[in-house]
Structure formats: C-alpha cells, structure tokens
Amino acid sequence: MRIKEVVLLAAELLGIELSEEDFKEELLQGEAATLLQCYHLIENEVALDYFPLKRTDVLGVKEGKTAYTEFPCAPVAVCSVRDKETGAKVRYTVGYDGLRFREPVKSVEIEYTYAPEKRGIGDETAFGENISPRLLAFGIASEYCLIAHRYADGKMWGERYRDALRAAGILRRALSVRSRRWV
C-alpha cells in the first residue's frame, strides 16, 4: 500500500479536502504536509512499540566489532548474531558505536529490528500488507487532531486507533505488579 493512499484515507476521515495538486509539488505544504508528518509519527510508533520490523543482514567484522553505521537500516534491537561461515551463535556486547564480539569472526549474520526511514508520499509503507491502512489512518487522524488542538476529536480517534491495534492482535496488555502482602 502507498503512503498517499493512507494519507488520503485519513484526510477523508477528518473531512479534509485534498486534491491531486496537493501531492504534485516537490515540497508538500499545508494539510498534506501535516498529514504526512503525522504518518511518519504513527509509522515510527507502530514499528517501535507494536509491530517491530525485522531484517537480517550479513556484515563484516573489523577489529572485533561492527559499527552501527555499517547497518543498511537504523538498528533498534539486536535479536541474534550468527557466524556466517559456521552458523553458530556468536556472543556479543552492545556498545555505543557498534557491536563488539568476544570471539574472532570474519563476517556475521545479524537479525535485528530497525526504525523505518522517512519516505516520500508516493512510496510504499514500511509494513506492506501486515498493517491495515485503516489502522494507520486512525493513528494519523489522532495525531492530526492533537496538532490542530482538537482534543475531543483526538481522544475519539485515539480510542479507535487503540481498538484497531487490539483487533489486529498487536496491542500489548498493560503490565501490573501484584501487591505485596506483608505478614
């Protein structure tokens, strides 16, 4: 699905009239630019909190480490690291500038979650068909209402967004700690 389709759906939900001319300019302005900014906020929230985007890459190791700058996408969390040659798990530590390996390896296969990069209005969403356009449009509507100081509408769209996350089965339940009983 294209970002433009999701933004148009959100505009329709909000009652905002957008035409094709609003999307033809190289630099979007007005409502279209604000809705695109809201899309990026929601895409980031869904990708970082609810539906992590996973990727596996083979990277080289220099002097016992792999820098974060060598990753094709901005890593958020490392899931697993394996030696490319043997397929065995490799022990590592996370540093401020990259991953440091305790064992001598030449190249590693790293599975990690990543933050989506900002895309243009004509590009595909980061989620493909896994997340519905309706869910994203509810989130965009909620963010837009908060930016536009329409708090009552923002609350309503926020509730619909959370309900859509729950229906998709990706909303985490609230964690609670049981109370202590002292003897």
PDB file of C-alpha atoms in Angstrom:
ATOM      1  CA  MET A   1       0.000   0.000   0.000  1.00  0.00           C
ATOM      2  CA  ARG A   2       1.191   3.507  -0.751  1.00  0.00           C
ATOM      3  CA  ILE A   3       1.599   6.246   1.828  1.00  0.00           C
ATOM      4  CA  LYS A   4      -0.530   8.542  -0.319  1.00  0.00           C
ATOM      5  CA  GLU A   5      -3.492   6.134  -0.027  1.00  0.00           C
ATOM      6  CA  VAL A   6      -3.205   6.070   3.759  1.00  0.00           C
ATOM      7  CA  VAL A   7      -2.914   9.869   3.988  1.00  0.00           C
ATOM      8  CA  LEU A   8      -5.952  10.323   1.700  1.00  0.00           C
ATOM      9  CA  LEU A   9      -7.951   7.901   3.857  1.00  0.00           C
ATOM     10  CA  ALA A  10      -7.008   9.868   6.991  1.00  0.00           C
ATOM     11  CA  ALA A  11      -7.956  13.135   5.274  1.00  0.00           C
ATOM     12  CA  GLU A  12     -11.310  11.638   4.337  1.00  0.00           C
ATOM     13  CA  LEU A  13     -11.905  10.554   7.951  1.00  0.00           C
ATOM     14  CA  LEU A  14     -11.106  14.082   9.139  1.00  0.00           C
ATOM     15  CA  GLY A  15     -13.221  15.773   6.470  1.00  0.00           C
ATOM     16  CA  ILE A  16     -10.218  17.459   4.844  1.00  0.00           C
ATOM     17  CA  GLU A  17     -10.465  18.070   1.106  1.00  0.00           C
ATOM     18  CA  LEU A  18      -7.228  17.131  -0.662  1.00  0.00           C
ATOM     19  CA  SER A  19      -6.728  17.030  -4.412  1.00  0.00           C
ATOM     20  CA  GLU A  20      -4.065  15.547  -6.663  1.00  0.00           C
ATOM     21  CA  GLU A  21      -2.430  19.012  -6.936  1.00  0.00           C
ATOM     22  CA  ASP A  22      -1.699  18.924  -3.189  1.00  0.00           C
ATOM     23  CA  PHE A  23       0.595  15.937  -3.820  1.00  0.00           C
ATOM     24  CA  LYS A  24       2.252  17.024  -7.068  1.00  0.00           C
ATOM     25  CA  GLU A  25       4.525  19.658  -5.584  1.00  0.00           C
ATOM     26  CA  GLU A  26       8.026  18.585  -4.693  1.00  0.00           C
ATOM     27  CA  LEU A  27       7.690  20.067  -1.212  1.00  0.00           C
ATOM     28  CA  LEU A  28       4.292  19.390   0.285  1.00  0.00           C
ATOM     29  CA  GLN A  29       2.632  22.282   2.063  1.00  0.00           C
ATOM     30  CA  GLY A  30      -0.384  22.842   4.255  1.00  0.00           C
ATOM     31  CA  GLU A  31      -2.640  19.991   5.278  1.00  0.00           C
ATOM     32  CA  ALA A  32      -0.893  17.413   3.087  1.00  0.00           C
ATOM     33  CA  ALA A  33       2.476  18.125   4.733  1.00  0.00           C
ATOM     34  CA  THR A  34       0.962  17.950   8.215  1.00  0.00           C
ATOM     35  CA  LEU A  35      -0.767  14.646   7.454  1.00  0.00           C
ATOM     36  CA  LEU A  36       2.480  13.221   6.047  1.00  0.00           C
ATOM     37  CA  GLN A  37       4.291  14.278   9.229  1.00  0.00           C
ATOM     38  CA  CYS A  38       1.584  12.552  11.287  1.00  0.00           C
ATOM     39  CA  TYR A  39       2.018   9.445   9.141  1.00  0.00           C
ATOM     40  CA  HIS A  40       5.737   9.338   9.942  1.00  0.00           C
ATOM     41  CA  LEU A  41       4.984   9.655  13.675  1.00  0.00           C
ATOM     42  CA  ILE A  42       2.460   6.800  13.581  1.00  0.00           C
ATOM     43  CA  GLU A  43       4.677   4.595  11.405  1.00  0.00           C
ATOM     44  CA  ASN A  44       7.506   5.059  13.893  1.00  0.00           C
ATOM     45  CA  GLU A  45       5.226   4.325  16.858  1.00  0.00           C
ATOM     46  CA  VAL A  46       3.828   1.145  15.329  1.00  0.00           C
ATOM     47  CA  ALA A  47       7.274  -0.052  14.220  1.00  0.00           C
ATOM     48  CA  LEU A  48       8.998   0.637  17.534  1.00  0.00           C
ATOM     49  CA  ASP A  49       6.261  -0.274  20.006  1.00  0.00           C
ATOM     50  CA  TYR A  50       3.826  -2.744  18.456  1.00  0.00           C
ATOM     51  CA  PHE A  51       4.987  -4.393  15.229  1.00  0.00           C
ATOM     52  CA  PRO A  52       8.798  -4.457  15.049  1.00  0.00           C
ATOM     53  CA  LEU A  53      10.285  -4.505  11.570  1.00  0.00           C
ATOM     54  CA  LYS A  54      12.868  -7.306  11.367  1.00  0.00           C
ATOM     55  CA  ARG A  55      15.737  -7.676   8.980  1.00  0.00           C
ATOM     56  CA  THR A  56      18.723  -9.985   8.577  1.00  0.00           C
ATOM     57  CA  ASP A  57      21.998  -8.723   7.082  1.00  0.00           C
ATOM     58  CA  VAL A  58      25.477 -10.136   6.615  1.00  0.00           C
ATOM     59  CA  LEU A  59      28.094  -7.655   7.826  1.00  0.00           C
ATOM     60  CA  GLY A  60      31.870  -7.743   8.053  1.00  0.00           C
ATOM     61  CA  VAL A  61      33.792  -7.580  11.303  1.00  0.00           C
ATOM     62  CA  LYS A  62      36.810  -5.288  11.651  1.00  0.00           C
ATOM     63  CA  GLU A  63      38.982  -5.372  14.749  1.00  0.00           C
ATOM     64  CA  GLY A  64      36.394  -7.384  16.663  1.00  0.00           C
ATOM     65  CA  LYS A  65      33.444  -5.042  16.076  1.00  0.00           C
ATOM     66  CA  THR A  66      30.776  -3.991  13.610  1.00  0.00           C
ATOM     67  CA  ALA A  67      29.817  -0.309  13.629  1.00  0.00           C
ATOM     68  CA  TYR A  68      26.180   0.798  13.554  1.00  0.00           C
ATOM     69  CA  THR A  69      26.991   2.900  10.501  1.00  0.00           C
ATOM     70  CA  GLU A  70      27.541  -0.312   8.511  1.00  0.00           C
ATOM     71  CA  PHE A  71      23.918  -1.410   9.006  1.00  0.00           C
ATOM     72  CA  PRO A  72      21.692  -0.642   5.991  1.00  0.00           C
ATOM     73  CA  CYS A  73      18.861   0.402   8.343  1.00  0.00           C
ATOM     74  CA  ALA A  74      18.997   2.118  11.744  1.00  0.00           C
ATOM     75  CA  PRO A  75      19.036  -0.768  14.271  1.00  0.00           C
ATOM     76  CA  VAL A  76      16.817  -0.633  17.340  1.00  0.00           C
ATOM     77  CA  ALA A  77      17.461  -4.033  18.931  1.00  0.00           C
ATOM     78  CA  VAL A  78      19.631  -6.999  18.015  1.00  0.00           C
ATOM     79  CA  CYS A  79      17.757 -10.323  18.033  1.00  0.00           C
ATOM     80  CA  SER A  80      20.541 -12.741  17.168  1.00  0.00           C
ATOM     81  CA  VAL A  81      24.087 -12.881  15.801  1.00  0.00           C
ATOM     82  CA  ARG A  82      25.492 -15.894  13.977  1.00  0.00           C
ATOM     83  CA  ASP A  83      28.831 -16.614  12.375  1.00  0.00           C
ATOM     84  CA  LYS A  84      28.318 -16.523   8.607  1.00  0.00           C
ATOM     85  CA  GLU A  85      30.683 -19.419   7.932  1.00  0.00           C
ATOM     86  CA  THR A  86      29.643 -21.895  10.636  1.00  0.00           C
ATOM     87  CA  GLY A  87      26.126 -20.719  11.517  1.00  0.00           C
ATOM     88  CA  ALA A  88      26.987 -20.875  15.233  1.00  0.00           C
ATOM     89  CA  LYS A  89      25.727 -18.227  17.616  1.00  0.00           C
ATOM     90  CA  VAL A  90      28.253 -15.524  18.417  1.00  0.00           C
ATOM     91  CA  ARG A  91      28.475 -13.818  21.782  1.00  0.00           C
ATOM     92  CA  TYR A  92      28.488 -10.039  21.586  1.00  0.00           C
ATOM     93  CA  THR A  93      28.161  -6.893  23.646  1.00  0.00           C
ATOM     94  CA  VAL A  94      26.320  -3.767  22.628  1.00  0.00           C
ATOM     95  CA  GLY A  95      28.491  -0.656  22.661  1.00  0.00           C
ATOM     96  CA  TYR A  96      27.746   2.988  21.978  1.00  0.00           C
ATOM     97  CA  ASP A  97      29.285   2.788  18.482  1.00  0.00           C
ATOM     98  CA  GLY A  98      28.529  -0.806  17.471  1.00  0.00           C
ATOM     99  CA  LEU A  99      28.569  -4.477  18.378  1.00  0.00           C
ATOM    100  CA  ARG A 100      31.720  -5.941  19.898  1.00  0.00           C
ATOM    101  CA  PHE A 101      32.396  -9.646  19.519  1.00  0.00           C
ATOM    102  CA  ARG A 102      34.108 -11.829  22.096  1.00  0.00           C
ATOM    103  CA  GLU A 103      35.148 -14.442  19.550  1.00  0.00           C
ATOM    104  CA  PRO A 104      37.237 -13.925  16.413  1.00  0.00           C
ATOM    105  CA  VAL A 105      34.918 -13.905  13.374  1.00  0.00           C
ATOM    106  CA  LYS A 106      35.233 -12.509   9.844  1.00  0.00           C
ATOM    107  CA  SER A 107      31.596 -11.899   8.991  1.00  0.00           C
ATOM    108  CA  VAL A 108      28.354 -12.249  10.897  1.00  0.00           C
ATOM    109  CA  GLU A 109      24.688 -12.649  10.071  1.00  0.00           C
ATOM    110  CA  ILE A 110      22.739 -10.253  12.274  1.00  0.00           C
ATOM    111  CA  GLU A 111      18.981 -10.375  12.785  1.00  0.00           C
ATOM    112  CA  TYR A 112      17.716  -7.091  14.188  1.00  0.00           C
ATOM    113  CA  THR A 113      14.735  -4.796  14.439  1.00  0.00           C
ATOM    114  CA  TYR A 114      15.022  -1.392  12.838  1.00  0.00           C
ATOM    115  CA  ALA A 115      13.375   2.015  12.716  1.00  0.00           C
ATOM    116  CA  PRO A 116      11.675   2.842   9.422  1.00  0.00           C
ATOM    117  CA  GLU A 117      13.264   5.570   7.343  1.00  0.00           C
ATOM    118  CA  LYS A 118      11.246   8.592   6.283  1.00  0.00           C
ATOM    119  CA  ARG A 119       9.697   8.014   2.909  1.00  0.00           C
ATOM    120  CA  GLY A 120       8.017  10.247   0.381  1.00  0.00           C
ATOM    121  CA  ILE A 121       4.311  10.472  -0.244  1.00  0.00           C
ATOM    122  CA  GLY A 122       4.499   8.204  -3.321  1.00  0.00           C
ATOM    123  CA  ASP A 123       6.476   5.416  -1.631  1.00  0.00           C
ATOM    124  CA  GLU A 124       5.259   2.160  -0.120  1.00  0.00           C
ATOM    125  CA  THR A 125       4.630   1.881   3.627  1.00  0.00           C
ATOM    126  CA  ALA A 126       7.157   0.008   5.733  1.00  0.00           C
ATOM    127  CA  PHE A 127       4.609  -2.627   6.741  1.00  0.00           C
ATOM    128  CA  GLY A 128       3.306  -3.868   3.404  1.00  0.00           C
ATOM    129  CA  GLU A 129       0.055  -5.727   3.950  1.00  0.00           C
ATOM    130  CA  ASN A 130       0.689  -6.649   7.603  1.00  0.00           C
ATOM    131  CA  ILE A 131      -0.846  -3.456   8.988  1.00  0.00           C
ATOM    132  CA  SER A 132      -4.113  -2.186   7.507  1.00  0.00           C
ATOM    133  CA  PRO A 133      -4.438   1.294   6.006  1.00  0.00           C
ATOM    134  CA  ARG A 134      -7.446   1.851   8.289  1.00  0.00           C
ATOM    135  CA  LEU A 135      -5.340   1.302  11.420  1.00  0.00           C
ATOM    136  CA  LEU A 136      -2.698   3.770  10.214  1.00  0.00           C
ATOM    137  CA  ALA A 137      -5.371   6.286   9.153  1.00  0.00           C
ATOM    138  CA  PHE A 138      -6.906   6.213  12.651  1.00  0.00           C
ATOM    139  CA  GLY A 139      -3.490   6.931  14.136  1.00  0.00           C
ATOM    140  CA  ILE A 140      -2.856   9.765  11.677  1.00  0.00           C
ATOM    141  CA  ALA A 141      -6.265  11.276  12.482  1.00  0.00           C
ATOM    142  CA  SER A 142      -5.489  11.119  16.198  1.00  0.00           C
ATOM    143  CA  GLU A 143      -2.102  12.822  15.788  1.00  0.00           C
ATOM    144  CA  TYR A 144      -3.526  15.454  13.439  1.00  0.00           C
ATOM    145  CA  CYS A 145      -6.284  16.365  15.900  1.00  0.00           C
ATOM    146  CA  LEU A 146      -3.735  16.795  18.684  1.00  0.00           C
ATOM    147  CA  ILE A 147      -1.605  19.064  16.488  1.00  0.00           C
ATOM    148  CA  ALA A 148      -4.693  21.065  15.448  1.00  0.00           C
ATOM    149  CA  HIS A 149      -5.818  21.466  19.111  1.00  0.00           C
ATOM    150  CA  ARG A 150      -8.962  19.405  18.531  1.00  0.00           C
ATOM    151  CA  TYR A 151      -8.555  17.385  21.717  1.00  0.00           C
ATOM    152  CA  ALA A 152     -12.030  15.816  21.896  1.00  0.00           C
ATOM    153  CA  ASP A 153     -11.693  14.525  18.333  1.00  0.00           C
ATOM    154  CA  GLY A 154      -8.131  13.427  19.084  1.00  0.00           C
ATOM    155  CA  LYS A 155      -9.357  11.368  22.016  1.00  0.00           C
ATOM    156  CA  MET A 156     -12.021   9.702  19.873  1.00  0.00           C
ATOM    157  CA  TRP A 157      -9.570   8.851  17.057  1.00  0.00           C
ATOM    158  CA  GLY A 158      -7.018   7.706  19.634  1.00  0.00           C
ATOM    159  CA  GLU A 159      -9.533   5.244  21.074  1.00  0.00           C
ATOM    160  CA  ARG A 160     -10.340   3.927  17.595  1.00  0.00           C
ATOM    161  CA  TYR A 161      -6.621   3.591  16.886  1.00  0.00           C
ATOM    162  CA  ARG A 162      -6.065   1.574  20.098  1.00  0.00           C
ATOM    163  CA  ASP A 163      -9.114  -0.573  19.305  1.00  0.00           C
ATOM    164  CA  ALA A 164      -7.716  -1.263  15.820  1.00  0.00           C
ATOM    165  CA  LEU A 165      -4.352  -2.229  17.355  1.00  0.00           C
ATOM    166  CA  ARG A 166      -6.149  -4.551  19.755  1.00  0.00           C
ATOM    167  CA  ALA A 167      -8.196  -6.079  16.923  1.00  0.00           C
ATOM    168  CA  ALA A 168      -5.006  -6.676  14.926  1.00  0.00           C
ATOM    169  CA  GLY A 169      -3.661  -8.522  17.955  1.00  0.00           C
ATOM    170  CA  ILE A 170      -0.597  -6.347  18.390  1.00  0.00           C
ATOM    171  CA  LEU A 171      -1.560  -4.187  21.360  1.00  0.00           C
ATOM    172  CA  ARG A 172       0.351  -5.181  24.432  1.00  0.00           C
ATOM    173  CA  ARG A 173      -1.666  -5.527  27.558  1.00  0.00           C
ATOM    174  CA  ALA A 174      -0.804  -3.318  30.488  1.00  0.00           C
ATOM    175  CA  LEU A 175       1.683  -4.888  32.831  1.00  0.00           C
ATOM    176  CA  SER A 176       0.918  -4.797  36.508  1.00  0.00           C
ATOM    177  CA  VAL A 177       2.753  -5.832  39.625  1.00  0.00           C
ATOM    178  CA  ARG A 178       0.741  -7.702  42.216  1.00  0.00           C
ATOM    179  CA  SER A 179       0.553  -6.028  45.567  1.00  0.00           C
ATOM    180  CA  ARG A 180       2.770  -7.341  48.346  1.00  0.00           C
ATOM    181  CA  ARG A 181       1.196  -8.810  51.419  1.00  0.00           C
ATOM    182  CA  TRP A 182       3.270  -8.318  54.496  1.00  0.00           C
ATOM    183  CA  VAL A 183       2.926 -10.709  57.379  1.00  0.00           C
TER     184      VAL A 183
END
